[in-house]
Short mmCIF file of C-alpha atoms and ligand atoms in Angstrom, two decimals:
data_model
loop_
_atom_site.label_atom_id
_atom_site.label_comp_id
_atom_site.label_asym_id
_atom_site.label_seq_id
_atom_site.Cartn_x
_atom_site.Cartn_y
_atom_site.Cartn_z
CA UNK A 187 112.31 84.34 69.06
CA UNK A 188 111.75 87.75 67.41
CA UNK A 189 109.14 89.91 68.85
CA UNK A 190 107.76 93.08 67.98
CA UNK A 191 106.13 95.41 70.05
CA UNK A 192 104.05 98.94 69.44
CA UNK A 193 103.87 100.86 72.79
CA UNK A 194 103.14 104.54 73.56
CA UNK A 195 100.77 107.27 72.50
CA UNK A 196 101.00 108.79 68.92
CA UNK A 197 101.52 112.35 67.91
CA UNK A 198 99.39 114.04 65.27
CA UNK A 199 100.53 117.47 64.46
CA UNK A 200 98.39 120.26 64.38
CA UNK A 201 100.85 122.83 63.33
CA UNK A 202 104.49 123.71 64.66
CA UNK A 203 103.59 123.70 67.64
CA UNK A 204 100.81 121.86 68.64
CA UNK A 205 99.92 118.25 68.23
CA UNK A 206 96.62 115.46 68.95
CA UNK A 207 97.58 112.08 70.92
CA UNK A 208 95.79 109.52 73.04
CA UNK A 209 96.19 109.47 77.00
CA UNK A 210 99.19 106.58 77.53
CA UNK A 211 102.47 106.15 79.39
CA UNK A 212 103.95 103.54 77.37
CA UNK A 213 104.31 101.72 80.50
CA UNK A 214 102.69 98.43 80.02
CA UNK A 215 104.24 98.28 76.36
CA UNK A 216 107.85 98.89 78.09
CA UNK A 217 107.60 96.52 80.47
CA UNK A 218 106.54 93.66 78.19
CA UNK A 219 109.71 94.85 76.24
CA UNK A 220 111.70 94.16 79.49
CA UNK A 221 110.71 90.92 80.19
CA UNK A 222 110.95 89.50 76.65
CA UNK A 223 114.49 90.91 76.04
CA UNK A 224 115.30 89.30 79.85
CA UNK A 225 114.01 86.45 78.86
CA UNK A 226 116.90 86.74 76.02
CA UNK A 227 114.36 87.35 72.99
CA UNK A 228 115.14 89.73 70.12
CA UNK A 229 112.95 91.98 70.99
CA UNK A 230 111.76 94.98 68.23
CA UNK A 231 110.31 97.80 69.92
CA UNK A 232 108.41 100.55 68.05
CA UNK A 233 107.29 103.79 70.12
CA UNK A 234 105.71 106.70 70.35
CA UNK A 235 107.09 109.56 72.45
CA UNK A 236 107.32 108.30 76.13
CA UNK A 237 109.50 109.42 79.12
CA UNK A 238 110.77 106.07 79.82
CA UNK A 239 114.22 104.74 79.36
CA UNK A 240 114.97 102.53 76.79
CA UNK A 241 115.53 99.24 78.01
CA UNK A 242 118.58 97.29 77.51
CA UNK A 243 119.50 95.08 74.77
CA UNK A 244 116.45 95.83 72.18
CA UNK A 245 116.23 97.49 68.71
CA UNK A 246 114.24 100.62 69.50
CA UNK A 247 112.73 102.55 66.73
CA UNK A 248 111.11 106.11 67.61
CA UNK A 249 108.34 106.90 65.71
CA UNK A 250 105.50 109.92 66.23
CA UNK A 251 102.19 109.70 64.38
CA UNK A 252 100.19 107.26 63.32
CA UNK A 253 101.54 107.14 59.64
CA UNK A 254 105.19 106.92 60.88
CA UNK A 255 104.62 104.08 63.21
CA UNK A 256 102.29 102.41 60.69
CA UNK A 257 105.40 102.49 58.67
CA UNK A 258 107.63 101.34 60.66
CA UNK A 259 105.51 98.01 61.44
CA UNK A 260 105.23 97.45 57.67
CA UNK A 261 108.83 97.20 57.74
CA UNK A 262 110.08 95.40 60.69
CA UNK A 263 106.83 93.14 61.40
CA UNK A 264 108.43 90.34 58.59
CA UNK A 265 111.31 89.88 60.97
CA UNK A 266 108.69 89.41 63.92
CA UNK A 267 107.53 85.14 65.19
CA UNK A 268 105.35 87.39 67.32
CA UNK A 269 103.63 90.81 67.43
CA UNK A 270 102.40 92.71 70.49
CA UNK A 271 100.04 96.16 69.69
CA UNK A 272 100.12 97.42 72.72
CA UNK A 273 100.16 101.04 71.09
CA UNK A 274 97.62 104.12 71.84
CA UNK A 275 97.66 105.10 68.45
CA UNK A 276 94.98 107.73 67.57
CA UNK A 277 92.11 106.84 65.39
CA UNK A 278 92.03 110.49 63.57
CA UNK A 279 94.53 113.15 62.45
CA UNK A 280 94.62 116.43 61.34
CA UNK A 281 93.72 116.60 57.90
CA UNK A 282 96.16 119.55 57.11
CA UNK A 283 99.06 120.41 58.83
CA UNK A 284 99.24 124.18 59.05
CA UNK A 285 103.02 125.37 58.17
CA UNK A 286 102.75 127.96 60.50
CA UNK A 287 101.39 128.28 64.02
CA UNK A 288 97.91 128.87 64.00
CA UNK A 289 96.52 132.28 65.14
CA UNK A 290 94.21 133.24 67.23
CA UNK A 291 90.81 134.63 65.52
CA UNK A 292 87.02 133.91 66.32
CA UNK A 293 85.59 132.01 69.40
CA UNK A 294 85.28 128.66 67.93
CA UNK A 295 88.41 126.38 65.71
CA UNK A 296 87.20 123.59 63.71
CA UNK A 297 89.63 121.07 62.99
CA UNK A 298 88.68 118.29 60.52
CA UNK A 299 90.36 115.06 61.33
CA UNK A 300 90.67 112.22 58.91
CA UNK A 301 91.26 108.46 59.86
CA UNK A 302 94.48 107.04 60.49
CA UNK A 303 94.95 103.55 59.20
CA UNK A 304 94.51 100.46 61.79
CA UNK A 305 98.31 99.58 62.39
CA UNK A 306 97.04 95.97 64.21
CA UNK A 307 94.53 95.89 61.45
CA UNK A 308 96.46 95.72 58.95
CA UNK A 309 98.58 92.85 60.39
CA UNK A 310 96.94 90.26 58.83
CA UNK A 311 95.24 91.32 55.68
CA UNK A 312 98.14 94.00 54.53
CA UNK A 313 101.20 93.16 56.05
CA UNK A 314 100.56 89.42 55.24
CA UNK A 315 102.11 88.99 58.96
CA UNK A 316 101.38 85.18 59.90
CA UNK A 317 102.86 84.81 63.56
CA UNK A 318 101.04 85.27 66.80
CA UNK A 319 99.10 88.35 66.82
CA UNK A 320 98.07 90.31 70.28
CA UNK A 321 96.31 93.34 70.34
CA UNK A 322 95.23 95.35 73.48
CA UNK A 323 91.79 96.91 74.37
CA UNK A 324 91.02 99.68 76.42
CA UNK A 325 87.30 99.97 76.85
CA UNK A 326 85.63 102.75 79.21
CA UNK A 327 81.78 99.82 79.00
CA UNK A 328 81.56 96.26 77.81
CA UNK A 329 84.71 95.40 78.22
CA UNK A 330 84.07 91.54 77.03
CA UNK A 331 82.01 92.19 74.27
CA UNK A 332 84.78 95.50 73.05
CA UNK A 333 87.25 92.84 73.19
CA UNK A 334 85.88 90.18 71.28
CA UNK A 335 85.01 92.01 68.95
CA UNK A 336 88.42 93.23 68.55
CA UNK A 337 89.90 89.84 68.18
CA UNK A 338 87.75 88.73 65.61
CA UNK A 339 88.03 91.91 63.56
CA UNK A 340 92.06 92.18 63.65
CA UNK A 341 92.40 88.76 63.61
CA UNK A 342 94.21 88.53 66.76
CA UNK A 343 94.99 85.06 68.68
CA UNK A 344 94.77 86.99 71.99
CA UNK A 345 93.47 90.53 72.87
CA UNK A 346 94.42 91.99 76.24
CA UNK A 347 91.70 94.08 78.29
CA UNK A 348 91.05 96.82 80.69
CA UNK A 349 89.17 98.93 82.21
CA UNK A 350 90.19 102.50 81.82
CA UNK A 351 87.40 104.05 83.68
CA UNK A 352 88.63 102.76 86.60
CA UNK A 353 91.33 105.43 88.61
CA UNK A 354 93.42 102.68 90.23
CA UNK A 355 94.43 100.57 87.27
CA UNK A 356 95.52 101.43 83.74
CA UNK A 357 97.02 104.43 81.98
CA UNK A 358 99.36 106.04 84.20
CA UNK A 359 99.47 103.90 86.64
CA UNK A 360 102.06 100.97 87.71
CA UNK A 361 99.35 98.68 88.14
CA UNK A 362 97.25 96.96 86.19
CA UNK A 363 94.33 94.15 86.07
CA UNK A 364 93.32 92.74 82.68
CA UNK A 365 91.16 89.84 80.76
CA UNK A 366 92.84 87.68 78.29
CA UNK A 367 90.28 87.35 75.54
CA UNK A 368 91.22 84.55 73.61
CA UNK A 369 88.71 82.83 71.00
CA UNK A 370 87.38 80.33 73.10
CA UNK A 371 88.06 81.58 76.32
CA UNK A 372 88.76 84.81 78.54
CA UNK A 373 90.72 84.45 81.72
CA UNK A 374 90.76 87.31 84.34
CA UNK A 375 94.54 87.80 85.73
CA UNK A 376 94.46 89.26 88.88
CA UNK A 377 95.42 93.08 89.44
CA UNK A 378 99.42 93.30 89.70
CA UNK A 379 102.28 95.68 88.69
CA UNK A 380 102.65 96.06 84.70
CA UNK A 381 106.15 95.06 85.85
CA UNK A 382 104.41 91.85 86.91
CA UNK A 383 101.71 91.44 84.05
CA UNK A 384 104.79 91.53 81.11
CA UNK A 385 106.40 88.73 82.58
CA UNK A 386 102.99 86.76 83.17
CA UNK A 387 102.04 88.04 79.81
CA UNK A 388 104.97 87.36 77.61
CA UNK A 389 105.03 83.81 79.14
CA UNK A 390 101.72 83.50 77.85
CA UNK A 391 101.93 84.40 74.40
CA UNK A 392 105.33 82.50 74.13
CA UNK A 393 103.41 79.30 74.66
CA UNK A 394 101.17 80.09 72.37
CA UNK A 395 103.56 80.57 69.78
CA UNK A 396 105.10 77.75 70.56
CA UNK A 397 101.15 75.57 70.51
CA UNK A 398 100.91 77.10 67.08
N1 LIG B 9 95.55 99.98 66.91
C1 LIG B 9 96.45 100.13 65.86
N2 LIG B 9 96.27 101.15 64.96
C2 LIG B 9 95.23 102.01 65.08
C3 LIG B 9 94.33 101.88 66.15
C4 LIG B 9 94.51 100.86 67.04
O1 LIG B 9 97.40 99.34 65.76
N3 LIG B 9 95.10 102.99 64.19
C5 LIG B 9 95.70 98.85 67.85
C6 LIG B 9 96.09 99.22 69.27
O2 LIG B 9 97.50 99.21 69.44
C7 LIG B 9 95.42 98.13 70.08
C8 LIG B 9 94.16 97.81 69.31
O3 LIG B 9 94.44 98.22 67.97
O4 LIG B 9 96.19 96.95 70.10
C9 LIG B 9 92.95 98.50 69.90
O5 LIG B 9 92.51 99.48 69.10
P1 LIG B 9 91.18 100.36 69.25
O6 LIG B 9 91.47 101.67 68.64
O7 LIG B 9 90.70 100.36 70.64
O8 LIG B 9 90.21 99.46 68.40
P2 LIG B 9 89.13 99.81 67.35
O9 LIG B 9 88.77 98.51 66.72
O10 LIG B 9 89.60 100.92 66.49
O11 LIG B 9 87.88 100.19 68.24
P3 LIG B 9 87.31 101.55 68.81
O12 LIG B 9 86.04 101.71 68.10
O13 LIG B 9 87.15 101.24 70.28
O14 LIG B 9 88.32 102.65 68.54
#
């Protein structure tokens, strides 16, 4: 099977030298890369900057805002059976870029951001994409309800939770615990290494391509 996977943060410039992006290692996104391609999947992956190694035997495709990564899916997501969002991609971006590194003047800067189009979003409704569909959720309070609400929205099959308010789990950690938010069900996994989770994960969503 083909799958495609968005992992990382974004990068929205500022100016030369300066850039917006979301808190996220890429790890989780990396290692469901790994275990798909071991599992001998064609596996597409589409990231943001990171300081992991590429694993071995995947098409990797470096991208660094928002609108390049949102590109990027547009083309490659046809090729995809399935289609993993595991992405931090940043809701808002400058909405000029200055050419030149911005000075220092008064006490206060005010940026204006504008929104940056929903890559996972778009999946459906845009990109026409009719495979399985899996976003991720990172939710700080209401971590069921954030979720659902997700699914139904992007028209996902399966949205993967966590809680990032907690220190020992998520972001740049190695370990994670989640919630599977499905439909008509949500099933806790317990809290293991995001080593661990992409193999549980990716067998997961491989059956349900394979129910659909
Ligand atoms: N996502 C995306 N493109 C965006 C924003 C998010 O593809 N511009 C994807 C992420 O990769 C993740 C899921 O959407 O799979 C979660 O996005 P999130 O920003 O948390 O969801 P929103 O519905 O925008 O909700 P919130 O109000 O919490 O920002």
């Amino acid at each position: 099977m083909t799958i495609l996977i968005t992992a990382g943060p974004t990068r929205e410039a500022i100016d030369p030298v300066r850039y917006l992006t979301n808190r996220s290692s890429g790890k989780m996104g990396y290692a469901l890369a790994d275990a798909a391609a071991q599992k001998g999947h064609r596996v597409i992956l589409v990231s943001g900057p990171t300081e992991i190694d590429v694993p071995d035997g995947i098409d990797f495709i470096p991208t660094e805002s928002a609108a390049d990564m949102y590109q990027a899916v547009e083309y490659w997501i046809g090729k995809a059976d399935i289609a993993i969002f595991a992405a931090a991609v940043a809701d808002y971006r400058p909405a000029l870029i200055a050419e030149q590194k911005i000075k220092k003047s008064g006490d206060t800067l005010t940026l204006e951001l504008v929104r940056n189009p929903d890559i996972l979003g778009s999946a459906r409704s845009t990109f026409e994409f009719n495979g399985v569909l899996v976003g991720f959720a990172a939710e700080t309070e209401d971590v069921e309800e954030n979720a659902l609400g997700k699914l139904e929205r992007k028209g996902c099959d399966l949205v993967v939770a966590n809680d990032v308010s907690r220190k020992d789990i998520g972001f740049d950690s190695n370990e994670n615990e989640i919630l599977l938010v499905y439909p008509d069900r949500i099933v806790p996994l317990e809290k293991a290494t995001k080593e661990h989770l992409g193999h549980l994960l990716i067998e997961r969503i491989i059956r349900l391509k394979n129910a659909s």
